[in-house]
Short mmCIF file of C-alpha atoms in Angstrom, two decimals:
data_model
loop_
_atom_site.label_atom_id
_atom_site.label_comp_id
_atom_site.label_asym_id
_atom_site.label_seq_id
_atom_site.Cartn_x
_atom_site.Cartn_y
_atom_site.Cartn_z
CA MET N 2 24.04 19.20 9.40
CA PRO N 3 24.84 15.63 9.46
CA GLU N 4 25.02 13.73 5.98
CA VAL N 5 25.10 10.21 5.04
CA ASP N 6 25.24 8.27 1.86
CA ILE N 7 22.48 6.04 1.16
CA LYS N 8 22.68 2.86 -1.16
CA ASN N 9 20.59 2.70 -4.25
CA TYR N 10 17.06 1.68 -3.46
CA SER N 11 14.37 -0.05 -5.77
CA ASN N 12 10.46 0.02 -5.05
CA ALA N 13 10.26 -2.55 -8.25
CA PHE N 14 9.89 -6.12 -8.02
CA LYS N 15 13.25 -8.34 -7.45
CA ASP N 16 14.54 -10.32 -10.49
CA THR N 17 13.66 -13.54 -8.57
CA PHE N 18 9.79 -12.43 -7.73
CA PRO N 19 7.88 -14.98 -9.91
CA LYS N 20 6.13 -13.55 -13.06
CA GLU N 21 2.93 -15.66 -12.42
CA LEU N 22 2.67 -13.95 -9.03
CA LYS N 23 2.56 -10.32 -10.04
CA GLU N 24 -0.76 -10.90 -11.20
CA ILE N 25 -1.97 -10.40 -7.49
CA THR N 26 -0.40 -7.14 -7.36
CA GLU N 27 -2.67 -5.58 -9.74
CA LEU N 28 -5.51 -3.61 -8.57
CA LYS N 29 -7.87 -4.66 -10.70
CA GLN N 30 -7.62 -8.49 -9.56
CA LEU N 31 -7.97 -7.01 -5.92
CA SER N 32 -11.06 -5.11 -6.88
CA ILE N 33 -14.79 -5.67 -7.09
CA TRP N 34 -13.83 -6.51 -10.73
CA THR N 35 -11.38 -9.29 -10.30
CA ASP N 36 -11.50 -12.62 -12.29
CA LEU N 37 -10.20 -14.59 -9.22
CA ASP N 38 -12.35 -16.16 -6.75
CA LYS N 39 -11.63 -15.48 -2.89
CA SER N 40 -9.76 -18.70 -1.96
CA THR N 41 -7.47 -17.66 -5.05
CA ILE N 42 -6.70 -14.36 -4.07
CA ILE N 43 -6.00 -15.43 -0.37
CA GLN N 44 -3.96 -17.83 -1.45
CA LYS N 45 -1.66 -15.56 -3.96
CA LEU N 46 -1.54 -13.15 -1.08
CA LYS N 47 0.08 -15.78 1.33
CA LEU N 48 2.51 -16.86 -1.78
CA PHE N 49 3.28 -12.88 -1.89
CA ALA N 50 4.00 -12.82 1.66
CA GLN N 51 6.15 -16.22 1.20
CA GLU N 52 8.21 -14.67 -0.98
CA TYR N 53 8.99 -11.71 1.52
CA LYS N 54 10.09 -14.54 3.83
CA ASN N 55 12.18 -16.08 1.46
CA TRP N 56 14.10 -12.58 0.88
CA THR N 57 14.64 -12.09 4.28
CA THR N 58 15.80 -15.82 4.60
CA THR N 59 18.52 -15.54 2.18
CA LYS N 60 19.67 -12.13 3.63
CA GLN N 61 19.97 -14.02 6.81
CA GLU N 62 21.99 -16.91 5.36
CA THR N 63 24.45 -14.37 3.39
CA THR N 64 24.87 -11.38 6.08
CA ILE N 65 28.19 -11.44 7.88
CA ALA N 66 28.32 -8.66 10.90
CA GLU N 67 31.08 -7.58 12.98
CA GLU N 68 30.66 -8.55 16.74
CA ASN N 69 29.81 -4.87 17.32
CA TYR N 70 26.75 -4.92 15.28
CA ARG N 71 25.64 -8.47 15.98
CA LYS N 72 22.72 -7.26 18.34
CA SER N 73 21.69 -4.69 15.67
CA LEU N 74 21.49 -7.13 13.25
CA ASN N 75 19.37 -9.58 15.21
CA THR N 76 16.90 -6.76 16.21
CA VAL N 77 16.59 -6.34 12.22
CA LEU N 78 16.21 -10.18 11.73
CA GLU N 79 13.59 -10.49 14.59
CA LYS N 80 11.60 -7.64 13.08
CA GLN N 81 11.54 -9.06 9.81
CA ASN N 82 10.25 -12.51 11.10
CA LYS N 83 7.70 -10.49 13.20
CA THR N 84 6.63 -8.59 9.84
CA TYR N 85 5.89 -11.97 8.04
CA ASP N 86 3.79 -13.22 10.88
CA ARG N 87 1.71 -10.11 11.09
CA LEU N 88 1.34 -10.30 7.15
CA ILE N 89 -0.02 -13.98 7.55
CA LYS N 90 -2.03 -13.04 10.30
CA ASN N 91 -3.83 -10.41 8.53
CA ILE N 92 -4.23 -12.33 5.34
CA ASP N 93 -5.87 -15.22 7.55
CA PHE N 94 -8.32 -11.88 8.96
CA LEU N 95 -9.22 -11.07 5.39
CA ASN N 96 -10.08 -14.58 4.72
CA SER N 97 -12.18 -14.92 7.80
CA ASP N 98 -13.89 -11.83 7.94
CA GLU N 99 -16.51 -11.12 5.37
CA ILE N 100 -16.75 -6.88 6.20
CA ALA N 101 -12.75 -6.64 5.88
CA PHE N 102 -12.94 -8.86 2.48
CA LYS N 103 -15.78 -6.61 1.11
CA SER N 104 -13.71 -3.31 2.11
CA PHE N 105 -10.76 -4.71 0.79
CA LEU N 106 -12.19 -5.18 -2.68
CA LEU N 107 -13.80 -1.70 -2.71
CA ALA N 108 -10.81 -0.11 -1.38
CA ASN N 109 -8.89 -1.25 -4.13
CA THR N 110 -11.68 -0.42 -6.60
CA ALA N 111 -11.34 3.17 -5.61
CA MET N 112 -7.68 3.12 -5.85
CA TYR N 113 -8.24 1.82 -9.69
CA ILE N 114 -10.26 4.28 -10.25
CA GLN N 115 -8.03 7.12 -8.93
CA MET N 116 -5.25 5.76 -10.48
CA LEU N 117 -6.91 5.59 -14.04
CA ILE N 118 -8.23 9.24 -13.61
CA SER N 119 -5.07 10.37 -12.40
CA ASN N 120 -3.35 8.80 -16.10
CA LYS N 121 -1.58 11.65 -17.88
CA ASP N 122 -2.33 10.00 -21.00
CA LEU N 123 -5.91 9.84 -20.53
CA PHE N 124 -6.90 13.04 -18.62
CA GLY N 125 -3.98 15.26 -19.30
CA LYS N 126 -0.78 16.23 -17.77
CA LYS N 127 -2.02 19.03 -15.77
CA GLY N 128 -5.19 20.00 -13.80
CA ILE N 129 -8.34 20.88 -16.30
CA GLU N 130 -11.80 21.62 -15.94
CA LEU N 131 -14.34 18.93 -16.54
CA ASN N 132 -15.52 20.04 -19.68
CA GLU N 133 -12.07 20.18 -21.22
CA ILE N 134 -12.12 16.25 -20.82
CA ASP N 135 -12.60 14.19 -24.05
CA SER N 136 -16.26 13.70 -24.32
CA ASN N 137 -15.68 10.23 -25.46
CA LEU N 138 -14.38 9.33 -21.90
CA ASN N 139 -17.62 8.37 -20.08
CA TYR N 140 -15.88 8.41 -16.61
CA ASN N 141 -19.48 8.68 -14.99
CA ASP N 142 -20.20 5.27 -15.68
CA LEU N 143 -18.78 2.39 -13.71
CA TYR N 144 -18.52 0.32 -16.97
CA PHE N 145 -15.98 2.84 -18.15
CA PHE N 146 -13.64 1.43 -15.55
CA LYS N 147 -14.65 -1.98 -15.49
CA ASN N 148 -13.88 -2.60 -19.12
CA HIS N 149 -10.94 -0.12 -19.27
CA SER N 150 -7.80 -1.95 -20.32
CA PHE N 151 -5.58 -0.18 -17.75
CA LYS N 152 -3.58 -2.48 -15.52
CA PRO N 153 -1.67 -0.45 -12.60
CA ASN N 154 0.16 -2.65 -10.10
CA TYR N 155 0.84 -2.07 -6.48
CA ARG N 156 4.45 -1.84 -5.55
CA PRO N 157 5.45 -4.68 -3.32
CA PHE N 158 5.92 -2.44 -0.11
CA GLN N 159 2.55 -0.59 -0.65
CA LEU N 160 0.38 -4.13 -0.88
CA ALA N 161 2.41 -5.01 1.78
CA PHE N 162 2.06 -1.82 3.89
CA PHE N 163 -1.83 -2.46 3.07
CA LEU N 164 -1.90 -6.01 4.22
CA LEU N 165 -0.08 -5.22 7.38
CA ASN N 166 -2.67 -2.74 8.64
CA LEU N 167 -5.96 -4.66 7.91
CA GLU N 168 -7.15 -6.37 11.01
CA SER N 169 -5.73 -3.09 13.26
CA THR N 170 -8.10 -1.16 11.48
CA ILE N 171 -11.21 -3.12 12.02
CA ASN N 172 -10.62 -4.53 15.39
CA GLU N 173 -10.53 -1.91 18.00
CA ASN N 174 -9.09 -4.36 20.75
CA SER N 175 -6.22 -5.38 18.11
CA ASN N 176 -3.01 -5.65 19.65
CA ASP N 177 -1.46 -4.12 16.42
CA ARG N 178 -3.79 -1.28 16.52
CA ASN N 179 -2.53 -0.29 20.25
CA ASN N 180 1.02 -0.96 20.54
CA VAL N 181 2.27 -1.01 16.66
CA VAL N 182 3.32 2.15 14.80
CA ASP N 183 4.67 1.35 11.14
CA LEU N 184 6.85 3.71 9.46
CA LEU N 185 6.91 4.27 5.75
CA TRP N 186 10.33 5.66 5.08
CA PHE N 187 10.85 5.99 1.42
CA PRO N 188 12.31 8.87 -1.05
CA THR N 189 9.97 11.33 -3.06
CA GLY N 190 8.44 9.83 -5.73
CA GLY N 191 8.76 6.32 -4.29
CA GLY N 192 4.85 5.56 -3.62
CA LYS N 193 4.29 6.44 0.10
CA THR N 194 1.08 8.26 -0.97
CA GLU N 195 -0.84 5.41 -2.62
CA ALA N 196 0.45 3.27 0.02
CA TYR N 197 -1.35 5.50 2.74
CA LEU N 198 -4.35 6.15 0.61
CA ALA N 199 -5.16 2.29 0.20
CA ILE N 200 -5.47 2.13 3.96
CA THR N 201 -7.29 5.44 4.22
CA ALA N 202 -9.96 3.90 1.76
CA PHE N 203 -10.26 0.73 3.53
CA THR N 204 -10.62 2.66 6.94
CA MET N 205 -13.31 5.13 5.62
CA ILE N 206 -15.27 1.92 3.78
CA SER N 207 -15.38 -0.57 6.47
CA ARG N 208 -16.29 2.07 9.36
CA ARG N 209 -19.52 3.12 6.58
CA ILE N 210 -20.16 -0.79 6.44
CA LEU N 211 -19.78 -1.32 10.66
CA HIS N 212 -21.22 1.76 11.93
CA GLY N 213 -23.99 2.80 9.21
CA LYS N 214 -25.03 6.18 10.09
CA ASP N 215 -22.99 6.53 13.30
CA SER N 216 -19.80 6.23 11.05
CA GLU N 217 -20.07 10.21 10.15
CA GLY N 218 -17.38 12.48 11.21
CA VAL N 219 -13.62 12.26 10.94
CA SER N 220 -12.44 8.81 9.69
CA VAL N 221 -8.58 9.76 9.04
CA ILE N 222 -6.45 12.60 10.53
CA MET N 223 -3.08 13.07 7.96
CA ARG N 224 -0.49 15.90 8.51
CA TYR N 225 0.78 16.37 5.28
CA THR N 226 4.77 16.65 4.81
CA LEU N 227 4.69 19.10 2.35
CA ARG N 228 3.53 21.82 5.16
CA LEU N 229 7.37 20.83 6.76
CA LEU N 230 8.78 21.27 3.57
CA ASP N 231 7.42 24.58 3.13
CA SER N 232 8.58 25.46 6.74
CA THR N 233 11.79 24.33 6.01
CA ASN N 234 12.51 26.16 2.85
CA ASN N 235 10.96 29.51 4.43
CA LEU N 236 13.40 29.07 7.58
CA LYS N 237 16.51 28.63 4.68
CA GLU N 238 15.25 32.00 2.74
CA GLN N 239 15.08 33.86 6.40
CA ARG N 240 18.82 32.98 7.00
CA ASN N 241 20.07 33.67 3.62
#
């Protein structure tokens, strides 16, 4: 099998990312319990996208490629610019479309709740029965989640992936919906699951709001990679 060394990666914020802007990556600040008004959320999301633009610009200025790699470099740079344009387009759509904004807040609320419930320090390090949960945790009351001090953040690529797909999820005639496929490539444990769960929640919620009773049926089809991993392991065992 072919092998290749991959450089170190990180899904964390760059050291140059403004500390005051990290607030907009907090799930609670993007939920129905946010302290921010809509205009502030939109403004901060655009500043978030601008940080990506600043990073790509810096890379363009410092990158030197041999002539035989110049075409590949230009392709990457072109795609980075298109990604930034898509981010701004989707944030503008979030600002102008009330259903999109409402679905966005509700989807982030669902994500916040599931992240809190899956917190190992609160609900245990392994699967437990409901009757084993601390009786003082009133998890059936939304105020339990609203008033909780837990403050999880989206990793930058997770929020960016969410933003990239807002308009194409709701608008059936979207150019992105019909002509763009986004591939999330990241090693195990990097946070891909949360990234696609957020857009999944947005899809289900917006579908309910838009279509009411006609929203029943399949909303999302998912082929989970664990099946492929199991198949690979079984094949190795058979060969051994």
